mmCIF file of C-alpha atoms in Angstrom:
data_model
loop_
_atom_site.group_PDB
_atom_site.id
_atom_site.type_symbol
_atom_site.label_atom_id
_atom_site.label_comp_id
_atom_site.label_asym_id
_atom_site.label_seq_id
_atom_site.Cartn_x
_atom_site.Cartn_y
_atom_site.Cartn_z
ATOM 1 C CA MET A 27 38.490 25.257 24.228
ATOM 2 C CA CYS A 28 35.314 23.280 22.592
ATOM 3 C CA LEU A 29 35.055 22.297 18.946
ATOM 4 C CA CYS A 30 31.458 21.966 18.109
ATOM 5 C CA THR A 31 29.530 20.371 14.722
ATOM 6 C CA SER A 32 26.415 20.351 14.856
ATOM 7 C CA LEU A 33 24.761 16.626 14.577
ATOM 8 C CA GLN A 34 22.309 15.850 11.477
ATOM 9 C CA ALA A 35 19.649 13.275 11.731
ATOM 10 C CA GLU A 36 17.274 12.131 8.951
ATOM 11 C CA THR A 37 13.891 11.288 9.539
ATOM 12 C CA PHE A 38 11.794 9.049 7.556
ATOM 13 C CA THR A 39 7.125 9.169 7.825
ATOM 14 C CA ASP A 40 5.575 5.860 6.623
ATOM 15 C CA SER A 41 2.765 4.230 6.778
ATOM 16 C CA VAL A 42 0.069 1.924 6.508
ATOM 17 C CA THR A 43 -4.063 1.801 6.224
ATOM 18 C CA VAL A 44 -6.074 -1.004 6.958
ATOM 19 C CA TYR A 45 -9.874 -1.474 6.001
ATOM 20 C CA PHE A 46 -12.843 -2.642 8.213
ATOM 21 C CA PRO A 47 -16.076 -3.912 6.472
ATOM 22 C CA LEU A 48 -19.622 -1.719 8.455
ATOM 23 C CA GLN A 49 -19.536 -1.210 11.629
ATOM 24 C CA ASN A 50 -17.245 -3.149 12.677
ATOM 25 C CA ALA A 51 -13.489 -2.567 14.627
ATOM 26 C CA ASP A 52 -11.733 -6.429 14.110
ATOM 27 C CA VAL A 53 -8.809 -6.639 11.257
ATOM 28 C CA ASP A 54 -9.022 -9.105 9.202
ATOM 29 C CA ALA A 55 -6.288 -10.067 7.489
ATOM 30 C CA ASP A 56 -7.812 -11.093 3.916
ATOM 31 C CA PHE A 57 -10.034 -8.515 3.931
ATOM 32 C CA MET A 58 -9.556 -5.643 1.146
ATOM 33 C CA CYS A 59 -6.178 -7.065 1.449
ATOM 34 C CA ASN A 60 -5.061 -6.127 4.606
ATOM 35 C CA GLY A 61 -2.399 -9.045 5.957
ATOM 36 C CA ASP A 62 -0.566 -7.689 1.778
ATOM 37 C CA ALA A 63 -0.388 -4.025 3.065
ATOM 38 C CA MET A 64 0.695 -5.009 6.799
ATOM 39 C CA GLU A 65 3.769 -7.484 5.369
ATOM 40 C CA ALA A 66 4.918 -4.540 2.844
ATOM 41 C CA PHE A 67 4.861 -2.062 5.865
ATOM 42 C CA SER A 68 6.812 -4.778 7.723
ATOM 43 C CA ASN A 69 9.090 -5.268 5.049
ATOM 44 C CA ARG A 70 9.980 -1.529 4.666
ATOM 45 C CA LEU A 71 10.576 -0.788 8.281
ATOM 46 C CA LYS A 72 12.614 -3.478 8.931
ATOM 47 C CA GLY A 73 14.815 -2.069 6.371
ATOM 48 C CA TYR A 74 14.778 1.339 8.011
ATOM 49 C CA LEU A 75 16.464 -0.177 11.413
ATOM 50 C CA THR A 76 18.686 -2.188 10.065
ATOM 51 C CA GLU A 77 19.821 -1.059 6.370
ATOM 52 C CA HIS A 78 19.600 2.135 7.598
ATOM 53 C CA ASP A 79 20.574 1.723 11.152
ATOM 54 C CA GLY A 80 17.519 3.741 12.049
ATOM 55 C CA LYS A 81 15.236 4.181 15.243
ATOM 56 C CA ILE A 82 11.812 4.099 15.875
ATOM 57 C CA GLU A 83 11.384 7.797 17.051
ATOM 58 C CA SER A 84 7.408 8.168 17.118
ATOM 59 C CA ILE A 85 3.886 6.180 16.310
ATOM 60 C CA THR A 86 0.392 7.461 15.544
ATOM 61 C CA ILE A 87 -2.268 5.185 15.029
ATOM 62 C CA GLN A 88 -5.513 6.750 13.940
ATOM 63 C CA GLY A 89 -8.741 5.780 13.387
ATOM 64 C CA PHE A 90 -12.050 6.955 10.786
ATOM 65 C CA ALA A 91 -14.785 5.780 10.331
ATOM 66 C CA SER A 92 -17.286 6.644 6.636
ATOM 67 C CA PRO A 93 -20.110 8.938 8.199
ATOM 68 C CA GLU A 94 -23.174 6.574 8.156
ATOM 69 C CA GLY A 95 -24.004 5.744 11.939
ATOM 70 C CA PRO A 96 -24.044 7.212 14.391
ATOM 71 C CA GLN A 97 -22.030 9.944 15.716
ATOM 72 C CA SER A 98 -21.368 8.255 18.412
ATOM 73 C CA LEU A 99 -21.296 5.339 17.661
ATOM 74 C CA ASN A 100 -18.776 5.999 14.565
ATOM 75 C CA LYS A 101 -16.749 7.402 17.716
ATOM 76 C CA ARG A 102 -16.221 4.353 19.546
ATOM 77 C CA LEU A 103 -15.452 2.874 16.421
ATOM 78 C CA CYS A 104 -12.612 4.901 15.363
ATOM 79 C CA THR A 105 -10.885 3.929 18.747
ATOM 80 C CA GLU A 106 -11.634 1.156 18.704
ATOM 81 C CA ARG A 107 -10.238 0.146 14.574
ATOM 82 C CA ALA A 108 -7.687 2.281 16.428
ATOM 83 C CA ASN A 109 -6.426 -0.082 19.372
ATOM 84 C CA SER A 110 -7.607 -3.067 17.064
ATOM 85 C CA LEU A 111 -4.700 -2.186 14.295
ATOM 86 C CA ARG A 112 -2.380 -1.895 17.071
ATOM 87 C CA LYS A 113 -2.537 -4.931 18.171
ATOM 88 C CA PHE A 114 -2.884 -6.244 14.606
ATOM 89 C CA ALA A 115 0.345 -4.906 13.680
ATOM 90 C CA SER A 116 1.978 -6.135 17.079
ATOM 91 C CA SER A 117 2.030 -9.630 15.323
ATOM 92 C CA TYR A 118 4.040 -8.530 12.279
ATOM 93 C CA ILE A 119 6.764 -5.520 13.751
ATOM 94 C CA LEU A 120 8.160 -4.975 17.281
ATOM 95 C CA LEU A 121 6.216 -2.344 18.872
ATOM 96 C CA PRO A 122 7.887 0.243 20.962
ATOM 97 C CA GLY A 123 6.062 -0.171 24.189
ATOM 98 C CA ASN A 124 5.341 3.691 24.639
ATOM 99 C CA ASN A 125 6.002 7.025 22.550
ATOM 100 C CA ILE A 126 2.780 5.435 20.162
ATOM 101 C CA THR A 127 -0.106 8.215 20.442
ATOM 102 C CA ILE A 128 -4.005 6.906 19.441
ATOM 103 C CA GLN A 129 -6.714 8.179 17.696
ATOM 104 C CA GLY A 130 -9.906 8.015 17.008
ATOM 105 C CA LYS A 131 -10.077 10.821 14.508
ATOM 106 C CA GLY A 132 -13.593 10.435 13.016
ATOM 107 C CA ILE A 133 -14.702 10.618 9.509
ATOM 108 C CA ASP A 134 -12.109 11.611 7.363
ATOM 109 C CA THR A 135 -13.285 14.565 5.444
ATOM 110 C CA GLU A 136 -10.481 15.688 2.795
ATOM 111 C CA SER A 137 -10.105 11.838 2.175
ATOM 112 C CA LEU A 138 -13.901 11.497 0.783
ATOM 113 C CA ARG A 139 -13.395 14.900 -1.332
ATOM 114 C CA ASN A 140 -10.515 13.463 -2.915
ATOM 115 C CA LEU A 141 -12.189 10.625 -3.015
ATOM 116 C CA ILE A 142 -14.909 12.061 -5.487
ATOM 117 C CA ASN A 143 -13.247 13.917 -7.384
ATOM 118 C CA GLU A 144 -10.995 11.662 -8.290
ATOM 119 C CA ASP A 145 -14.038 9.309 -9.641
ATOM 120 C CA PRO A 146 -14.790 9.080 -12.785
ATOM 121 C CA PHE A 147 -18.319 7.464 -12.340
ATOM 122 C CA ILE A 148 -20.292 10.327 -10.208
ATOM 123 C CA SER A 149 -22.750 12.751 -12.365
ATOM 124 C CA ASP A 150 -23.696 15.850 -11.127
ATOM 125 C CA ARG A 151 -20.796 15.898 -9.181
ATOM 126 C CA GLU A 152 -20.204 20.259 -9.043
ATOM 127 C CA ASP A 153 -23.394 19.561 -7.247
ATOM 128 C CA ILE A 154 -22.808 16.387 -4.626
ATOM 129 C CA ARG A 155 -19.532 17.733 -3.856
ATOM 130 C CA LEU A 156 -21.478 21.450 -2.752
ATOM 131 C CA ILE A 157 -22.724 19.053 -0.514
ATOM 132 C CA ILE A 158 -20.510 16.865 0.870
ATOM 133 C CA ASP A 159 -18.202 19.750 1.358
ATOM 134 C CA ARG A 160 -20.792 20.976 4.517
ATOM 135 C CA ILE A 161 -20.035 17.871 6.116
ATOM 136 C CA ASN A 162 -17.680 18.043 8.984
ATOM 137 C CA ASN A 163 -18.142 14.990 12.067
ATOM 138 C CA ASP A 164 -21.464 17.001 13.913
ATOM 139 C CA ASN A 165 -23.502 17.272 10.608
ATOM 140 C CA THR A 166 -23.556 13.747 9.285
ATOM 141 C CA SER A 167 -27.214 13.377 9.403
ATOM 142 C CA GLU A 168 -27.954 16.140 8.047
ATOM 143 C CA ILE A 169 -26.061 16.060 5.114
ATOM 144 C CA LEU A 170 -26.657 12.456 4.017
ATOM 145 C CA SER A 171 -30.549 13.118 4.295
ATOM 146 C CA THR A 172 -29.903 15.667 2.406
ATOM 147 C CA LEU A 173 -27.850 13.661 -0.667
ATOM 148 C CA PHE A 174 -30.335 11.016 0.490
ATOM 149 C CA SER A 175 -33.277 12.867 -1.266
ATOM 150 C CA TYR A 176 -30.785 13.928 -4.173
ATOM 151 C CA LEU A 177 -31.906 12.336 -7.292
ATOM 152 C CA ASP A 178 -33.813 10.221 -5.857
ATOM 153 C CA GLY A 179 -30.983 8.574 -3.891
ATOM 154 C CA GLU A 180 -28.413 7.389 -6.888
ATOM 155 C CA PRO A 181 -25.891 9.175 -5.658
ATOM 156 C CA TYR A 182 -26.067 8.442 -2.036
ATOM 157 C CA ARG A 183 -26.212 4.339 -3.263
ATOM 158 C CA TYR A 184 -23.183 4.769 -5.073
ATOM 159 C CA LEU A 185 -21.090 6.363 -2.284
ATOM 160 C CA SER A 186 -22.118 4.333 -0.128
ATOM 161 C CA SER A 187 -20.950 0.726 -2.567
ATOM 162 C CA ARG A 188 -18.370 2.702 -3.232
ATOM 163 C CA ILE A 189 -16.491 5.614 -1.562
ATOM 164 C CA PHE A 190 -17.463 5.310 1.698
ATOM 165 C CA PRO A 191 -15.591 1.160 1.890
ATOM 166 C CA TRP A 192 -12.099 3.414 1.775
ATOM 167 C CA MET A 193 -13.391 5.762 4.103
ATOM 168 C CA ARG A 194 -13.295 2.508 7.098
ATOM 169 C CA ASN A 195 -9.732 2.315 8.477
ATOM 170 C CA ALA A 196 -6.947 3.285 10.325
ATOM 171 C CA ARG A 197 -4.080 3.748 9.849
ATOM 172 C CA ILE A 198 -0.055 3.811 11.314
ATOM 173 C CA ILE A 199 1.697 5.953 10.744
ATOM 174 C CA THR A 200 5.642 5.776 11.875
ATOM 175 C CA THR A 201 8.701 8.307 12.545
ATOM 176 C CA ILE A 202 12.045 7.188 12.419
ATOM 177 C CA VAL A 203 14.941 9.041 12.807
ATOM 178 C CA ARG A 204 18.263 8.077 11.388
ATOM 179 C CA PRO A 205 22.016 9.516 12.128
ATOM 180 C CA ASP A 206 23.779 11.387 9.097
ATOM 181 C CA ASP A 207 26.589 9.392 8.176
ATOM 182 C CA GLU A 208 28.666 12.080 7.445
ATOM 183 C CA SER A 209 28.205 13.795 10.735
ATOM 184 C CA GLU A 210 30.996 14.945 13.296
ATOM 185 C CA GLN A 211 31.139 14.119 16.820
ATOM 186 C CA VAL A 212 31.718 16.966 18.914
ATOM 187 C CA VAL A 213 35.700 16.914 20.434
ATOM 188 C CA THR A 214 36.154 18.864 23.628
ATOM 189 C CA VAL A 215 39.794 19.985 24.838
ATOM 190 C CA PRO A 216 39.881 21.167 28.338
ATOM 191 C CA GLU A 217 40.633 25.167 29.609
ATOM 192 C CA PRO A 218 40.200 25.863 33.204
ATOM 193 C CA GLU A 219 37.262 27.465 32.614
ATOM 194 C CA PRO A 220 34.807 25.812 29.056
ATOM 195 C CA VAL A 221 32.886 27.189 27.401
ATOM 196 C CA CYS A 222 30.854 25.888 24.518
ATOM 197 C CA GLU A 223 27.361 26.839 23.728
ATOM 198 C CA LEU A 224 25.409 25.869 20.508
ATOM 199 C CA THR A 225 23.990 28.894 19.110
ATOM 200 C CA GLU A 226 20.776 29.288 17.699
ATOM 201 C CA ASP A 227 21.910 28.729 13.491
ATOM 202 C CA LYS A 228 23.802 25.797 14.920
ATOM 203 C CA ALA A 229 21.536 23.681 16.458
ATOM 204 C CA PRO A 230 20.345 19.978 15.744
ATOM 205 C CA GLN A 231 18.587 19.906 12.131
ATOM 206 C CA GLN A 232 16.320 17.468 10.834
ATOM 207 C CA THR A 233 16.108 16.976 7.382
ATOM 208 C CA ARG A 234 12.451 15.170 6.636
ATOM 209 C CA THR A 235 12.008 12.551 3.055
ATOM 210 C CA GLU A 236 9.174 11.208 3.044
ATOM 211 C CA ILE A 237 9.422 7.557 1.752
ATOM 212 C CA SER A 238 5.554 6.129 1.678
ATOM 213 C CA GLU A 239 2.239 8.964 1.858
ATOM 214 C CA THR A 240 -0.912 6.573 1.866
ATOM 215 C CA LYS A 241 -2.743 9.629 3.907
ATOM 216 C CA ASN A 242 -5.174 9.202 0.911
ATOM 217 C CA PRO A 243 -6.444 5.476 0.635
ATOM 218 C CA GLU A 244 -5.097 4.717 -3.540
ATOM 219 C CA LYS A 245 -7.959 3.734 -5.505
ATOM 220 C CA PRO A 246 -9.105 -0.464 -6.343
ATOM 221 C CA PHE A 247 -8.760 -1.867 -9.374
ATOM 222 C CA TYR A 248 -10.852 -4.620 -10.217
ATOM 223 C CA LEU A 249 -9.120 -6.883 -13.782
ATOM 224 C CA ALA A 250 -9.719 -11.123 -13.860
ATOM 225 C CA PHE A 251 -8.085 -13.417 -16.014
ATOM 226 C CA LYS A 252 -9.778 -16.537 -16.858
ATOM 227 C CA THR A 253 -9.909 -19.638 -18.350
ATOM 228 C CA ASN A 254 -13.474 -22.281 -19.396
ATOM 229 C CA MET A 255 -12.762 -25.795 -18.021
ATOM 230 C CA LEU A 256 -14.819 -26.818 -20.025
ATOM 231 C CA TYR A 257 -13.226 -26.179 -22.908
ATOM 232 C CA ASP A 258 -9.820 -27.126 -21.097
ATOM 233 C CA ALA A 259 -11.325 -30.810 -20.719
ATOM 234 C CA ALA A 260 -12.447 -30.930 -24.503
ATOM 235 C CA LEU A 261 -8.192 -30.093 -25.210
ATOM 236 C CA ILE A 262 -9.829 -26.745 -26.184
ATOM 237 C CA PRO A 263 -6.791 -24.138 -25.025
ATOM 238 C CA ASN A 264 -8.517 -20.658 -23.827
ATOM 239 C CA ILE A 265 -7.952 -17.392 -22.000
ATOM 240 C CA GLY A 266 -10.604 -14.416 -21.033
ATOM 241 C CA ILE A 267 -10.343 -11.296 -19.241
ATOM 242 C CA GLU A 268 -12.731 -9.139 -17.428
ATOM 243 C CA PHE A 269 -12.401 -5.886 -16.284
ATOM 244 C CA TYR A 270 -14.459 -3.856 -13.738
ATOM 245 C CA VAL A 271 -15.872 -0.297 -15.117
ATOM 246 C CA GLY A 272 -17.933 1.303 -12.405
ATOM 247 C CA LYS A 273 -21.365 0.990 -11.129
ATOM 248 C CA GLY A 274 -21.533 -3.057 -10.813
ATOM 249 C CA ALA A 275 -20.633 -3.249 -14.693
ATOM 250 C CA SER A 276 -18.070 -5.038 -16.227
ATOM 251 C CA ILE A 277 -16.751 -5.886 -19.995
ATOM 252 C CA GLY A 278 -14.930 -8.572 -21.155
ATOM 253 C CA ALA A 279 -13.410 -11.421 -24.052
ATOM 254 C CA ASN A 280 -12.245 -14.406 -24.677
ATOM 255 C CA TRP A 281 -10.713 -16.432 -26.994
ATOM 256 C CA MET A 282 -10.170 -20.168 -27.714
ATOM 257 C CA TYR A 283 -8.283 -21.937 -30.346
ATOM 258 C CA ALA A 284 -7.078 -25.356 -31.290
ATOM 259 C CA TRP A 285 -6.196 -27.545 -34.356
ATOM 260 C CA TRP A 286 -5.580 -31.223 -33.232
ATOM 261 C CA SER A 287 -5.888 -33.955 -35.498
ATOM 262 C CA LYS A 288 -5.169 -37.953 -36.282
ATOM 263 C CA ASN A 289 -6.068 -38.617 -40.057
ATOM 264 C CA ALA A 290 -5.064 -42.438 -38.307
ATOM 265 C CA THR A 291 -8.336 -42.394 -36.668
ATOM 266 C CA HIS A 292 -9.260 -39.276 -38.470
ATOM 267 C CA ARG A 293 -9.741 -37.340 -35.125
ATOM 268 C CA TYR A 294 -10.564 -34.046 -36.055
ATOM 269 C CA TRP A 295 -11.453 -31.021 -34.186
ATOM 270 C CA ARG A 296 -10.234 -27.866 -36.063
ATOM 271 C CA THR A 297 -11.888 -24.642 -33.616
ATOM 272 C CA TYR A 298 -11.129 -21.234 -32.202
ATOM 273 C CA GLY A 299 -12.628 -18.301 -31.964
ATOM 274 C CA GLY A 300 -14.635 -16.047 -29.629
ATOM 275 C CA ASP A 301 -16.879 -13.796 -27.982
ATOM 276 C CA ILE A 302 -17.402 -10.023 -26.368
ATOM 277 C CA HIS A 303 -19.638 -9.196 -22.766
ATOM 278 C CA MET A 304 -21.098 -6.924 -20.822
ATOM 279 C CA ARG A 305 -21.926 -7.758 -17.591
ATOM 280 C CA LEU A 306 -24.033 -6.325 -14.528
ATOM 281 C CA TRP A 307 -23.341 -7.551 -11.496
ATOM 282 C CA LEU A 308 -26.268 -7.673 -9.123
ATOM 283 C CA GLY A 309 -26.782 -8.754 -5.180
ATOM 284 C CA LYS A 310 -24.975 -7.940 -1.744
ATOM 285 C CA LYS A 311 -21.577 -10.402 -2.621
ATOM 286 C CA ALA A 312 -21.079 -7.877 -5.470
ATOM 287 C CA GLU A 313 -21.849 -4.517 -3.555
ATOM 288 C CA ARG A 314 -18.763 -5.925 -1.468
ATOM 289 C CA LYS A 315 -16.976 -6.404 -3.489
ATOM 290 C CA PRO A 316 -16.941 -6.978 -7.731
ATOM 291 C CA LEU A 317 -16.947 -9.618 -9.677
ATOM 292 C CA THR A 318 -18.094 -11.799 -7.265
ATOM 293 C CA GLY A 319 -21.586 -12.799 -7.521
ATOM 294 C CA HIS A 320 -24.976 -13.017 -9.802
ATOM 295 C CA HIS A 321 -24.310 -11.199 -12.734
ATOM 296 C CA LEU A 322 -27.040 -10.614 -15.548
ATOM 297 C CA GLY A 323 -25.091 -9.968 -19.594
ATOM 298 C CA ILE A 324 -25.341 -9.797 -23.449
ATOM 299 C CA TYR A 325 -23.049 -11.552 -25.728
ATOM 300 C CA ALA A 326 -21.903 -11.330 -28.962
ATOM 301 C CA GLN A 327 -19.360 -14.812 -30.177
ATOM 302 C CA MET A 328 -18.295 -15.529 -33.360
ATOM 303 C CA LEU A 329 -16.283 -19.341 -34.216
ATOM 304 C CA THR A 330 -15.294 -21.861 -36.762
ATOM 305 C CA TYR A 331 -15.017 -25.659 -36.240
ATOM 306 C CA ASP A 332 -14.329 -28.554 -37.554
ATOM 307 C CA ILE A 333 -16.060 -31.545 -35.517
ATOM 308 C CA GLU A 334 -15.580 -35.611 -36.815
ATOM 309 C CA PHE A 335 -14.227 -38.751 -34.855
ATOM 310 C CA GLY A 336 -14.189 -41.631 -37.426
ATOM 311 C CA GLY A 337 -17.188 -41.063 -38.427
ATOM 312 C CA LYS A 338 -19.798 -37.901 -40.406
ATOM 313 C CA GLY A 339 -17.906 -34.843 -39.875
ATOM 314 C CA TYR A 340 -19.452 -30.691 -39.791
ATOM 315 C CA MET A 341 -17.186 -28.215 -40.410
ATOM 316 C CA GLY A 342 -17.538 -24.603 -39.998
ATOM 317 C CA PRO A 343 -15.479 -23.174 -42.903
ATOM 318 C CA ARG A 344 -16.883 -19.727 -42.270
ATOM 319 C CA TRP A 345 -17.523 -17.952 -39.606
ATOM 320 C CA SER A 346 -20.636 -18.305 -38.051
ATOM 321 C CA TYR A 347 -22.433 -15.299 -35.922
ATOM 322 C CA GLY A 348 -23.774 -15.245 -32.479
ATOM 323 C CA GLY A 349 -25.130 -14.046 -29.153
ATOM 324 C CA GLY A 350 -27.665 -13.486 -26.879
ATOM 325 C CA LEU A 351 -27.995 -12.782 -23.125
ATOM 326 C CA GLU A 352 -26.218 -14.989 -20.083
ATOM 327 C CA TYR A 353 -26.534 -15.084 -16.378
ATOM 328 C CA GLY A 354 -23.881 -16.414 -14.052
ATOM 329 C CA PHE A 355 -23.198 -16.323 -10.980
ATOM 330 C CA SER A 356 -19.273 -15.921 -9.371
ATOM 331 C CA LEU A 357 -17.993 -17.917 -6.176
ATOM 332 C CA PRO A 358 -15.208 -17.367 -4.384
ATOM 333 C CA VAL A 359 -12.927 -20.191 -3.509
ATOM 334 C CA ALA A 360 -9.420 -18.495 -2.158
ATOM 335 C CA LYS A 361 -8.070 -15.137 -1.751
ATOM 336 C CA ARG A 362 -7.178 -14.712 -5.361
ATOM 337 C CA LEU A 363 -9.513 -17.219 -7.075
ATOM 338 C CA ASN A 364 -13.554 -17.212 -8.079
ATOM 339 C CA ILE A 365 -15.103 -20.531 -10.168
ATOM 340 C CA ASP A 366 -17.564 -18.593 -12.597
ATOM 341 C CA PHE A 367 -21.162 -20.584 -13.761
ATOM 342 C CA SER A 368 -22.050 -19.514 -16.309
ATOM 343 C CA ILE A 369 -25.152 -20.042 -19.136
ATOM 344 C CA GLY A 370 -25.927 -18.282 -22.375
ATOM 345 C CA VAL A 371 -29.087 -18.486 -24.359
ATOM 346 C CA GLY A 372 -29.603 -17.004 -27.766
ATOM 347 C CA TYR A 373 -29.241 -17.151 -31.449
ATOM 348 C CA LEU A 374 -26.072 -18.939 -33.428
ATOM 349 C CA ASP A 375 -26.219 -18.350 -37.779
ATOM 350 C CA GLY A 376 -24.048 -19.856 -39.992
ATOM 351 C CA TYR A 377 -23.141 -22.212 -42.857
ATOM 352 C CA TYR A 378 -21.249 -25.503 -42.568
ATOM 353 C CA TYR A 379 -20.652 -29.050 -44.254
ATOM 354 C CA LYS A 380 -21.274 -31.996 -44.228
ATOM 355 C CA TYR A 381 -18.563 -34.617 -45.315
ATOM 356 C CA LEU A 382 -17.319 -38.337 -44.820
ATOM 357 C CA PRO A 383 -13.571 -39.658 -44.712
ATOM 358 C CA ILE A 384 -13.135 -42.136 -47.572
ATOM 359 C CA ASP A 385 -10.407 -43.990 -48.267
ATOM 360 C CA GLY A 386 -7.685 -41.182 -46.710
ATOM 361 C CA HIS A 387 -10.069 -38.415 -48.227
ATOM 362 C CA TYR A 388 -12.998 -35.741 -46.832
ATOM 363 C CA VAL A 389 -15.741 -36.049 -49.522
ATOM 364 C CA TRP A 390 -18.513 -32.941 -49.044
ATOM 365 C CA GLN A 391 -21.758 -34.295 -48.312
ATOM 366 C CA SER A 392 -23.559 -32.010 -48.171
ATOM 367 C CA THR A 393 -24.187 -28.012 -47.315
ATOM 368 C CA LYS A 394 -26.421 -26.400 -43.816
ATOM 369 C CA LYS A 395 -27.738 -23.742 -43.016
ATOM 370 C CA ARG A 396 -27.643 -23.289 -39.169
ATOM 371 C CA HIS A 397 -30.404 -21.113 -37.435
ATOM 372 C CA TRP A 398 -29.533 -22.557 -34.233
ATOM 373 C CA ILE A 399 -32.267 -20.901 -31.328
ATOM 374 C CA GLY A 400 -31.244 -21.848 -27.465
ATOM 375 C CA PRO A 401 -27.920 -22.621 -25.585
ATOM 376 C CA THR A 402 -24.919 -21.034 -27.060
ATOM 377 C CA LYS A 403 -22.292 -19.986 -24.781
ATOM 378 C CA ALA A 404 -21.749 -22.774 -21.639
ATOM 379 C CA GLU A 405 -18.136 -22.387 -18.952
ATOM 380 C CA ILE A 406 -17.611 -23.758 -15.757
ATOM 381 C CA SER A 407 -14.409 -20.784 -15.296
ATOM 382 C CA LEU A 408 -11.512 -20.717 -12.699
ATOM 383 C CA ILE A 409 -10.970 -16.713 -12.588
ATOM 384 C CA TRP A 410 -7.632 -15.488 -11.089
ATOM 385 C CA LEU A 411 -8.636 -11.773 -9.392
ATOM 386 C CA ILE A 412 -6.222 -8.825 -10.213
ATOM 387 C CA GLY A 413 -5.316 -5.118 -8.828
ATOM 388 C CA ARG A 414 -5.243 -3.260 -5.671
ATOM 389 C CA GLY A 415 -8.290 -4.425 -3.626
ATOM 390 C CA ASN A 416 -9.213 -7.394 -5.503
ATOM 391 C CA CYS A 417 -9.092 -9.973 -3.041
ATOM 392 C CA ASN A 418 -11.958 -12.118 -1.301
ATOM 393 C CA ASN A 419 -12.483 -11.849 2.127
ATOM 394 C CA ARG A 420 -12.028 -14.804 3.607
ATOM 395 C CA LYS A 421 -13.635 -14.680 7.399
ATOM 396 C CA ARG A 422 -10.439 -15.204 8.707
ATOM 397 C CA ARG A 423 -9.101 -12.788 11.205
ATOM 398 C CA ALA A 424 -5.241 -12.400 11.817
ATOM 399 C CA LYS A 425 -4.029 -13.634 14.867
#
C-alpha cells in the first residue's frame, strides 16, 4: 500500500540589469550605479537561499545592444556583455557551475517601444512610434536613416542621448525553487506487489511568484541638493535644489538666511534671500550624464542685507531685485558629488541706507538708490546627486 501526497514547490524569479557605455562590453561598477544594483540583487538572492531555504534552479544571462552601429558588431557586443556580466556577478554571488544560459539577444524592441511611450518629453510621439515599430535586428540601419531625416534629425538626437543608453545592457534572470513548508512526505507501506502511480491530477505542481521584474529598465531621475561654499565661508547658511526636466534643461532655486550680530563690536550681517534659475546643459559630459559639465542659464534674485563691522553700515531694509545671465561648470569629484563653479552677470536694483553706529545707536546718514550692472551672483557649490541613475562614472572597473 502506498500513501502519496503531491509535493509542491514554490518558484521565485529575480533579475538585475547593468548598463554599458556605447560600443563597450566591460562592466563598470560606477557606471549608472551598476555596483549598487548588483549588491542589492546579491542581498536579495542570499535572502532567498538562506532565509527561505531556496535553491538556484537556473540562471539566464542576456545581453542587449542599442540600435546604432553595424549589425555584426551589435551581435558580438551582446554576447560579450552577457559574458562580462557573468564575470562581474561572480564577485558578488556564488554562481553554480551549470544551469547557466548565455544569450546575445540583440535589440530589445519591446523595451525601446516602452521607453518611448513613457518619456514625457518626446514630441511627435505618434510619428516616431510608427517609424520605430518597424525596427528589428535586421533593418536597424534603414529605420535609423528614416528617423535621422525626420524633422532634421531632432528626434533621433534625443533618442540617441536619452533613450538608447538604457538599451545598452545585460541582465541576469534567476529561478529559485523552495520546497513548500506544508508539503507532506511520501509514506510507503510494503505490500506483496506494491503499486504506486501518480496520476496527472496528483503530479507535482508549482506556484510562481514574481519577486522582482526588471525586464524593462526603470526611468532615470536626476535631482541635486547643494550648498554654496562661498556663503558658508561667510557664515551664511544656504541650501539649493536642482531638478533635471529633460532635453538638457534644469530648473533650480537657492535660499540663504543669516542674522548674526555682536553689539559690543558692532558686527552685523543680517542677510536673507534667494534666486530661481533655469539652465541649459551643454557638451559631451552633459550628454552622457545630466547635471554635469558646462551650463548656461538665466536667473532672477531677491535679497535684503545689513553689512557693518564697526564703521559705516549699509542696510537694504526692503527687497532688492535683480537678474541676469550665468555660466558655470559642474565637475564630478565623487560617485554622487560634484563641485559647481558659476558666475552671473546682470542688474540689481533697490534702496539702501547708510548709517553709523554712535553711542549704541545706529544713526541714519542717507538713503541711496542702487542701480548695479555687473557680477550679481557667484557660486562654488558642493552638489549632492540624488536619484536613479544619477551617479558619476569614475572610470573604475570592478575586480
